[in-house]
JSON list of C-alpha atoms in Angstrom, two decimals:
[
{"chain": "Y", "resi": 16, "resn": "MET", "atom": "CA", "xyz": [89.04, 146.91, 121.69]},
{"chain": "Y", "resi": 17, "resn": "ARG", "atom": "CA", "xyz": [89.30, 150.57, 120.99]},
{"chain": "Y", "resi": 18, "resn": "PRO", "atom": "CA", "xyz": [92.61, 152.50, 123.13]},
{"chain": "Y", "resi": 19, "resn": "THR", "atom": "CA", "xyz": [91.53, 155.82, 125.09]},
{"chain": "Y", "resi": 20, "resn": "GLN", "atom": "CA", "xyz": [90.58, 158.67, 123.11]},
{"chain": "Y", "resi": 21, "resn": "ILE", "atom": "CA", "xyz": [93.16, 161.52, 122.82]},
{"chain": "Y", "resi": 22, "resn": "LEU", "atom": "CA", "xyz": [92.34, 164.28, 124.97]},
{"chain": "Y", "resi": 23, "resn": "GLN", "atom": "CA", "xyz": [93.16, 166.87, 122.45]},
{"chain": "Y", "resi": 24, "resn": "GLY", "atom": "CA", "xyz": [91.46, 165.28, 119.43]},
{"chain": "Y", "resi": 25, "resn": "GLY", "atom": "CA", "xyz": [89.05, 167.86, 118.83]},
{"chain": "Y", "resi": 26, "resn": "GLY", "atom": "CA", "xyz": [86.48, 167.43, 116.22]},
{"chain": "Y", "resi": 27, "resn": "GLY", "atom": "CA", "xyz": [83.10, 165.90, 117.11]},
{"chain": "Y", "resi": 28, "resn": "ASP", "atom": "CA", "xyz": [80.01, 168.42, 117.71]},
{"chain": "Y", "resi": 29, "resn": "ALA", "atom": "CA", "xyz": [80.60, 168.61, 121.67]},
{"chain": "Y", "resi": 30, "resn": "PRO", "atom": "CA", "xyz": [80.47, 172.22, 122.69]},
{"chain": "Y", "resi": 31, "resn": "LEU", "atom": "CA", "xyz": [83.67, 173.93, 123.46]},
{"chain": "Y", "resi": 32, "resn": "GLY", "atom": "CA", "xyz": [85.12, 173.86, 126.60]},
{"chain": "Y", "resi": 33, "resn": "GLN", "atom": "CA", "xyz": [84.02, 170.36, 127.56]},
{"chain": "Y", "resi": 34, "resn": "TYR", "atom": "CA", "xyz": [86.73, 167.54, 127.96]},
{"chain": "Y", "resi": 35, "resn": "ASN", "atom": "CA", "xyz": [88.12, 166.17, 124.73]},
{"chain": "Y", "resi": 36, "resn": "LYS", "atom": "CA", "xyz": [87.65, 169.46, 123.22]},
{"chain": "Y", "resi": 37, "resn": "TRP", "atom": "CA", "xyz": [90.60, 171.09, 121.88]},
{"chain": "Y", "resi": 38, "resn": "LEU", "atom": "CA", "xyz": [90.39, 174.35, 122.19]},
{"chain": "Y", "resi": 39, "resn": "GLY", "atom": "CA", "xyz": [93.56, 175.88, 120.43]},
{"chain": "Y", "resi": 40, "resn": "THR", "atom": "CA", "xyz": [96.95, 176.78, 121.63]},
{"chain": "Y", "resi": 41, "resn": "TRP", "atom": "CA", "xyz": [97.75, 179.48, 124.17]},
{"chain": "Y", "resi": 42, "resn": "GLY", "atom": "CA", "xyz": [96.85, 183.02, 122.71]},
{"chain": "Y", "resi": 43, "resn": "LYS", "atom": "CA", "xyz": [94.56, 181.65, 120.10]},
{"chain": "Y", "resi": 44, "resn": "MET", "atom": "CA", "xyz": [92.35, 179.89, 122.93]},
{"chain": "Y", "resi": 45, "resn": "GLY", "atom": "CA", "xyz": [88.85, 179.76, 121.31]},
{"chain": "Y", "resi": 46, "resn": "THR", "atom": "CA", "xyz": [87.01, 180.51, 118.05]},
{"chain": "Y", "resi": 47, "resn": "ASP", "atom": "CA", "xyz": [85.62, 183.80, 116.59]},
{"chain": "Y", "resi": 48, "resn": "VAL", "atom": "CA", "xyz": [82.93, 183.63, 119.00]},
{"chain": "Y", "resi": 49, "resn": "GLN", "atom": "CA", "xyz": [84.62, 183.31, 122.17]},
{"chain": "Y", "resi": 50, "resn": "LYS", "atom": "CA", "xyz": [87.40, 186.05, 121.80]},
{"chain": "Y", "resi": 51, "resn": "GLN", "atom": "CA", "xyz": [89.83, 186.43, 124.19]},
{"chain": "Y", "resi": 52, "resn": "LYS", "atom": "CA", "xyz": [89.86, 190.23, 125.73]},
{"chain": "Y", "resi": 53, "resn": "GLY", "atom": "CA", "xyz": [92.11, 192.63, 127.42]},
{"chain": "Y", "resi": 54, "resn": "ILE", "atom": "CA", "xyz": [94.88, 190.93, 125.49]},
{"chain": "Y", "resi": 55, "resn": "THR", "atom": "CA", "xyz": [97.16, 193.32, 123.69]},
{"chain": "Y", "resi": 56, "resn": "VAL", "atom": "CA", "xyz": [100.12, 192.46, 121.28]},
{"chain": "Y", "resi": 57, "resn": "PHE", "atom": "CA", "xyz": [103.04, 195.08, 120.33]},
{"chain": "Y", "resi": 58, "resn": "GLY", "atom": "CA", "xyz": [105.66, 194.62, 117.79]},
{"chain": "Y", "resi": 59, "resn": "VAL", "atom": "CA", "xyz": [108.52, 196.46, 116.42]},
{"chain": "Y", "resi": 60, "resn": "ALA", "atom": "CA", "xyz": [109.42, 195.90, 112.89]},
{"chain": "Y", "resi": 61, "resn": "PRO", "atom": "CA", "xyz": [112.69, 194.24, 111.88]},
{"chain": "Y", "resi": 62, "resn": "ASN", "atom": "CA", "xyz": [114.31, 197.12, 110.42]},
{"chain": "Y", "resi": 63, "resn": "ARG", "atom": "CA", "xyz": [113.85, 198.98, 113.51]},
{"chain": "Y", "resi": 64, "resn": "GLN", "atom": "CA", "xyz": [115.09, 197.00, 116.29]},
{"chain": "Y", "resi": 65, "resn": "ASN", "atom": "CA", "xyz": [118.72, 197.35, 117.74]},
{"chain": "Y", "resi": 66, "resn": "PRO", "atom": "CA", "xyz": [118.99, 194.84, 120.31]},
{"chain": "Y", "resi": 67, "resn": "PHE", "atom": "CA", "xyz": [122.37, 195.99, 121.37]},
{"chain": "Y", "resi": 68, "resn": "ALA", "atom": "CA", "xyz": [121.94, 199.53, 121.40]},
{"chain": "Y", "resi": 69, "resn": "GLY", "atom": "CA", "xyz": [124.27, 201.01, 123.96]},
{"chain": "Y", "resi": 70, "resn": "ALA", "atom": "CA", "xyz": [125.26, 197.65, 125.27]},
{"chain": "Y", "resi": 71, "resn": "ALA", "atom": "CA", "xyz": [128.97, 198.60, 125.47]},
{"chain": "Y", "resi": 72, "resn": "HIS", "atom": "CA", "xyz": [128.25, 201.87, 127.15]},
{"chain": "Y", "resi": 73, "resn": "ASP", "atom": "CA", "xyz": [125.99, 200.20, 129.77]},
{"chain": "Y", "resi": 74, "resn": "ALA", "atom": "CA", "xyz": [128.04, 197.43, 130.38]},
{"chain": "Y", "resi": 75, "resn": "VAL", "atom": "CA", "xyz": [131.23, 199.48, 131.19]},
{"chain": "Y", "resi": 76, "resn": "PHE", "atom": "CA", "xyz": [128.85, 201.96, 133.23]},
{"chain": "Y", "resi": 77, "resn": "ASN", "atom": "CA", "xyz": [127.22, 199.50, 135.26]},
{"chain": "Y", "resi": 78, "resn": "THR", "atom": "CA", "xyz": [130.15, 197.31, 135.87]},
{"chain": "Y", "resi": 79, "resn": "TRP", "atom": "CA", "xyz": [131.76, 200.64, 137.03]},
{"chain": "Y", "resi": 80, "resn": "ARG", "atom": "CA", "xyz": [128.82, 201.20, 139.30]},
{"chain": "Y", "resi": 81, "resn": "ARG", "atom": "CA", "xyz": [128.87, 197.54, 140.83]},
{"chain": "Y", "resi": 82, "resn": "VAL", "atom": "CA", "xyz": [132.48, 197.56, 141.79]},
{"chain": "Y", "resi": 83, "resn": "SER", "atom": "CA", "xyz": [132.51, 200.95, 142.93]},
{"chain": "Y", "resi": 84, "resn": "SER", "atom": "CA", "xyz": [129.51, 200.07, 145.52]},
{"chain": "Y", "resi": 85, "resn": "GLN", "atom": "CA", "xyz": [131.48, 196.48, 146.71]},
{"chain": "Y", "resi": 86, "resn": "VAL", "atom": "CA", "xyz": [134.94, 197.89, 146.75]},
{"chain": "Y", "resi": 87, "resn": "LEU", "atom": "CA", "xyz": [135.04, 199.01, 150.73]},
{"chain": "Y", "resi": 88, "resn": "TYR", "atom": "CA", "xyz": [133.62, 195.25, 151.36]},
{"chain": "Y", "resi": 89, "resn": "ILE", "atom": "CA", "xyz": [136.50, 193.71, 149.07]},
{"chain": "Y", "resi": 90, "resn": "VAL", "atom": "CA", "xyz": [139.42, 195.61, 149.45]},
{"chain": "Y", "resi": 91, "resn": "PRO", "atom": "CA", "xyz": [139.93, 196.06, 153.14]},
{"chain": "Y", "resi": 92, "resn": "PRO", "atom": "CA", "xyz": [140.26, 192.25, 154.14]},
{"chain": "Y", "resi": 93, "resn": "PHE", "atom": "CA", "xyz": [142.51, 191.71, 151.17]},
{"chain": "Y", "resi": 94, "resn": "ILE", "atom": "CA", "xyz": [144.84, 194.60, 152.34]},
{"chain": "Y", "resi": 95, "resn": "ALA", "atom": "CA", "xyz": [144.35, 193.20, 156.14]},
{"chain": "Y", "resi": 96, "resn": "GLY", "atom": "CA", "xyz": [145.25, 189.98, 154.65]},
{"chain": "Y", "resi": 97, "resn": "TYR", "atom": "CA", "xyz": [148.19, 191.03, 152.91]},
{"chain": "Y", "resi": 98, "resn": "TYR", "atom": "CA", "xyz": [149.98, 192.89, 155.77]},
{"chain": "Y", "resi": 99, "resn": "ILE", "atom": "CA", "xyz": [149.08, 190.05, 158.02]},
{"chain": "Y", "resi": 100, "resn": "MET", "atom": "CA", "xyz": [150.66, 187.60, 155.88]},
{"chain": "Y", "resi": 101, "resn": "ASN", "atom": "CA", "xyz": [153.78, 189.75, 155.39]},
{"chain": "Y", "resi": 102, "resn": "TRP", "atom": "CA", "xyz": [154.09, 190.31, 158.97]},
{"chain": "Y", "resi": 103, "resn": "ALA", "atom": "CA", "xyz": [153.88, 186.51, 159.65]},
{"chain": "Y", "resi": 104, "resn": "GLU", "atom": "CA", "xyz": [156.58, 185.30, 157.00]},
{"chain": "Y", "resi": 105, "resn": "LYS", "atom": "CA", "xyz": [159.18, 188.18, 158.18]},
{"chain": "Y", "resi": 106, "resn": "ARG", "atom": "CA", "xyz": [158.34, 186.96, 161.65]},
{"chain": "Y", "resi": 107, "resn": "ASN", "atom": "CA", "xyz": [158.70, 183.19, 160.64]},
{"chain": "Y", "resi": 108, "resn": "HIS", "atom": "CA", "xyz": [162.16, 184.01, 159.09]},
{"chain": "Y", "resi": 109, "resn": "TYR", "atom": "CA", "xyz": [163.60, 186.05, 161.97]},
{"chain": "Y", "resi": 110, "resn": "LEU", "atom": "CA", "xyz": [162.62, 183.06, 164.63]},
{"chain": "Y", "resi": 111, "resn": "ASN", "atom": "CA", "xyz": [164.32, 180.87, 162.00]},
{"chain": "Y", "resi": 112, "resn": "SER", "atom": "CA", "xyz": [167.40, 182.62, 161.68]},
{"chain": "Y", "resi": 113, "resn": "LYS", "atom": "CA", "xyz": [170.86, 182.99, 163.63]},
{"chain": "Y", "resi": 114, "resn": "ALA", "atom": "CA", "xyz": [169.73, 185.95, 165.64]},
{"chain": "Y", "resi": 115, "resn": "GLY", "atom": "CA", "xyz": [166.03, 184.47, 165.80]},
{"chain": "Y", "resi": 116, "resn": "ARG", "atom": "CA", "xyz": [167.21, 180.94, 167.41]},
{"chain": "Y", "resi": 117, "resn": "ALA", "atom": "CA", "xyz": [169.68, 183.03, 169.94]},
{"chain": "Y", "resi": 118, "resn": "GLU", "atom": "CA", "xyz": [166.85, 185.21, 171.26]},
{"chain": "Y", "resi": 119, "resn": "PHE", "atom": "CA", "xyz": [164.16, 182.93, 171.32]},
{"chain": "Y", "resi": 120, "resn": "GLY", "atom": "CA", "xyz": [166.35, 179.76, 171.34]},
{"chain": "Y", "resi": 121, "resn": "GLY", "atom": "CA", "xyz": [165.30, 178.11, 174.72]},
{"chain": "Y", "resi": 122, "resn": "ALA", "atom": "CA", "xyz": [161.72, 179.79, 174.80]},
{"chain": "Y", "resi": 123, "resn": "GLU", "atom": "CA", "xyz": [158.76, 177.91, 173.12]},
{"chain": "Y", "resi": 124, "resn": "GLU", "atom": "CA", "xyz": [155.82, 179.96, 172.00]}
]
């Protein structure tokens, strides 16, 4: 008994485009008779490529642009949190000191 035929088996005299006929890889589908249309390929010579041209400059100024656009959303909550925490620590130290216990010793908060 013969196993199932491979789908990309190719060969034979089946017309192009029918099942079990391999047309080729992407970008090279078909034959010279069936040329693909509307595909444009551009290339750059290896000696003309500079993949990191301006990368450091762009990184610095892009980082500055992104940070400066977000600073007003980040800094005010941190400043408020700092002052609230500072006030809470001072209040806690006062309430646990001799003077704080004398002033608020009998009162419960």
